[in-house]
């Protein structure tokens, strides 16, 4: 056995030690506790910067007034505050436009996949038109141009705008998911004698669900966020309410923080719900 | 039962079938063989219109198959098809794979459809697998479920497209046995396969295809012992070697 040079032994062991330390640092960084600590640290820093900034411009914090805008305690019990009313409108807006977006999206996806040349042309035309317009311009088009023609109110115009804008994104999700099902499934279904609608209903769509669900929820979260844009036509949703309160009270910091937190909670709940659904589907498949 | 006259079929500019003629009587068993890419799958897929032919005529049970065919689904109901890759519906249990056709297409009640499904599962020797999902079965079992799925529609004709070529060797026989049993019930069958032992046992007619054409049609003894064309001879030598 060849003799190892003493300095080499030392080198090896020191290298060994650094590798060990490296693993330890990695483990620490990966641990949940560490992530939480880091998160708190970063958030703390941001808040601190904001606070000192606010102090520098002489901001007058009035957090104690915010709760009234959520739930107000009056002599005859609780009264729903303006922010909560805004949230209800936002939810209403989101649900309606999402349902409509899914319906339109499904139709577009089916048209696009259909063997009818005219069907796919119409679908592609619609998709390109909507996708290449800024959301704000689409809203103005629907509210100021289409609205007066068909006598649409602000709320209806907003639902329509959000639904149209998101329908093309939803259509893309449907199209990709349906195409992810192998061709052999189509062939087997048709060979058994199922009609095209039955193929979709019993064979393709059930298999597509697991491809659809995660991105579709992402789209729902996206929709909640883009719903804030309808505040430019003064639909009384969360963002509009926040702005109105600020113009009365000048509490811009507190209110915008609160509005942001409410959106965050809303979208987080949705994400958790989806994780739960995904797990459930995993079990079935 | 099936009458094919001068069938031609194109994939774009590529001619996959040219001037194919074949007639199959009720109860007859036809085995089609030929090298890869010779158009065997294309031919049998034309019969239930999974592919659309571009010239010639095709009749199934007296009904012409073509653009004018009013209700292709009524024809498909009478034609069972078994694929190389099984193509079972992975989100449905074995039982539901078998009942979806009878319930949705034949409009049977669930109960009758389930009774029928169990009968055909018995027929393919796997009655105990009814409540499993396809992914929980072996390849041979999956293919037998696929056969049972087709039989549940009680078709007049069964088409097989290389039903054993995706299977491990030890599972080939369990599927072939089921097919031999099916043949003995008098079913009209068209099988694309390179299993020559099976062909010898059940075929009434052998068909050899190459480059989209039928080169030779003959009864099995004649086909195996005295093939007329040199191409066919060479092909048989290659297949029988194994
Ligand atoms: N969808 C398609 N588009 C274009 N060409 C195709 C298509 N399907 C098959 N072909 C071509 O048509 C020819 C016949 O194909 P087919 O699948 O009928 O052959 P096959 O005899 O079944 O071969 P194999 O033994 O490999 O299954 C092949 O040359 C193939 O490349
Ligand atoms: Mg083939």
Coordinates of C-alpha atoms in Angstrom, one line a residue, chain A residues 184-185 187-195 198 202-203 206-207 284-285, chain B residues 45 48 50 73 76 79 83 87-91 101 104-105 107 149 153:
Chain A
X184 CA -56.2 6.1 -29.7
X185 CA -58.9 7.2 -27.3
X187 CA -60.5 6.0 -32.3
X188 CA -61.6 3.5 -29.7
X189 CA -64.6 5.7 -28.8
X190 CA -65.6 6.1 -32.3
X191 CA -65.1 2.5 -33.1
X192 CA -67.5 1.6 -30.3
X193 CA -70.1 3.9 -32.0
X194 CA -70.1 7.0 -29.8
X195 CA -71.1 10.2 -31.5
X198 CA -70.5 11.6 -26.6
X202 CA -67.7 10.5 -21.7
X203 CA -64.2 9.9 -22.9
X206 CA -63.2 13.3 -18.2
X207 CA -59.6 12.5 -19.1
X284 CA -58.9 8.7 -8.6
X285 CA -56.5 8.3 -11.4
Chain B
X45 CA -59.6 1.1 -40.7
X48 CA -65.3 1.2 -40.1
X50 CA -61.7 5.5 -39.2
X73 CA -72.6 5.0 -36.2
X76 CA -69.8 1.0 -36.5
X79 CA -68.2 -3.7 -36.3
X83 CA -56.3 -2.2 -31.6
X87 CA -56.9 1.8 -26.3
X88 CA -58.9 1.1 -23.2
X89 CA -60.4 4.1 -21.5
X90 CA -58.1 4.6 -18.5
X91 CA -60.5 6.7 -16.4
X101 CA -71.0 1.4 -25.6
X104 CA -74.7 5.2 -24.7
X105 CA -75.0 3.8 -28.2
X107 CA -79.3 2.6 -25.2
X149 CA -65.5 -4.3 -24.9
X153 CA -71.8 -4.4 -28.7

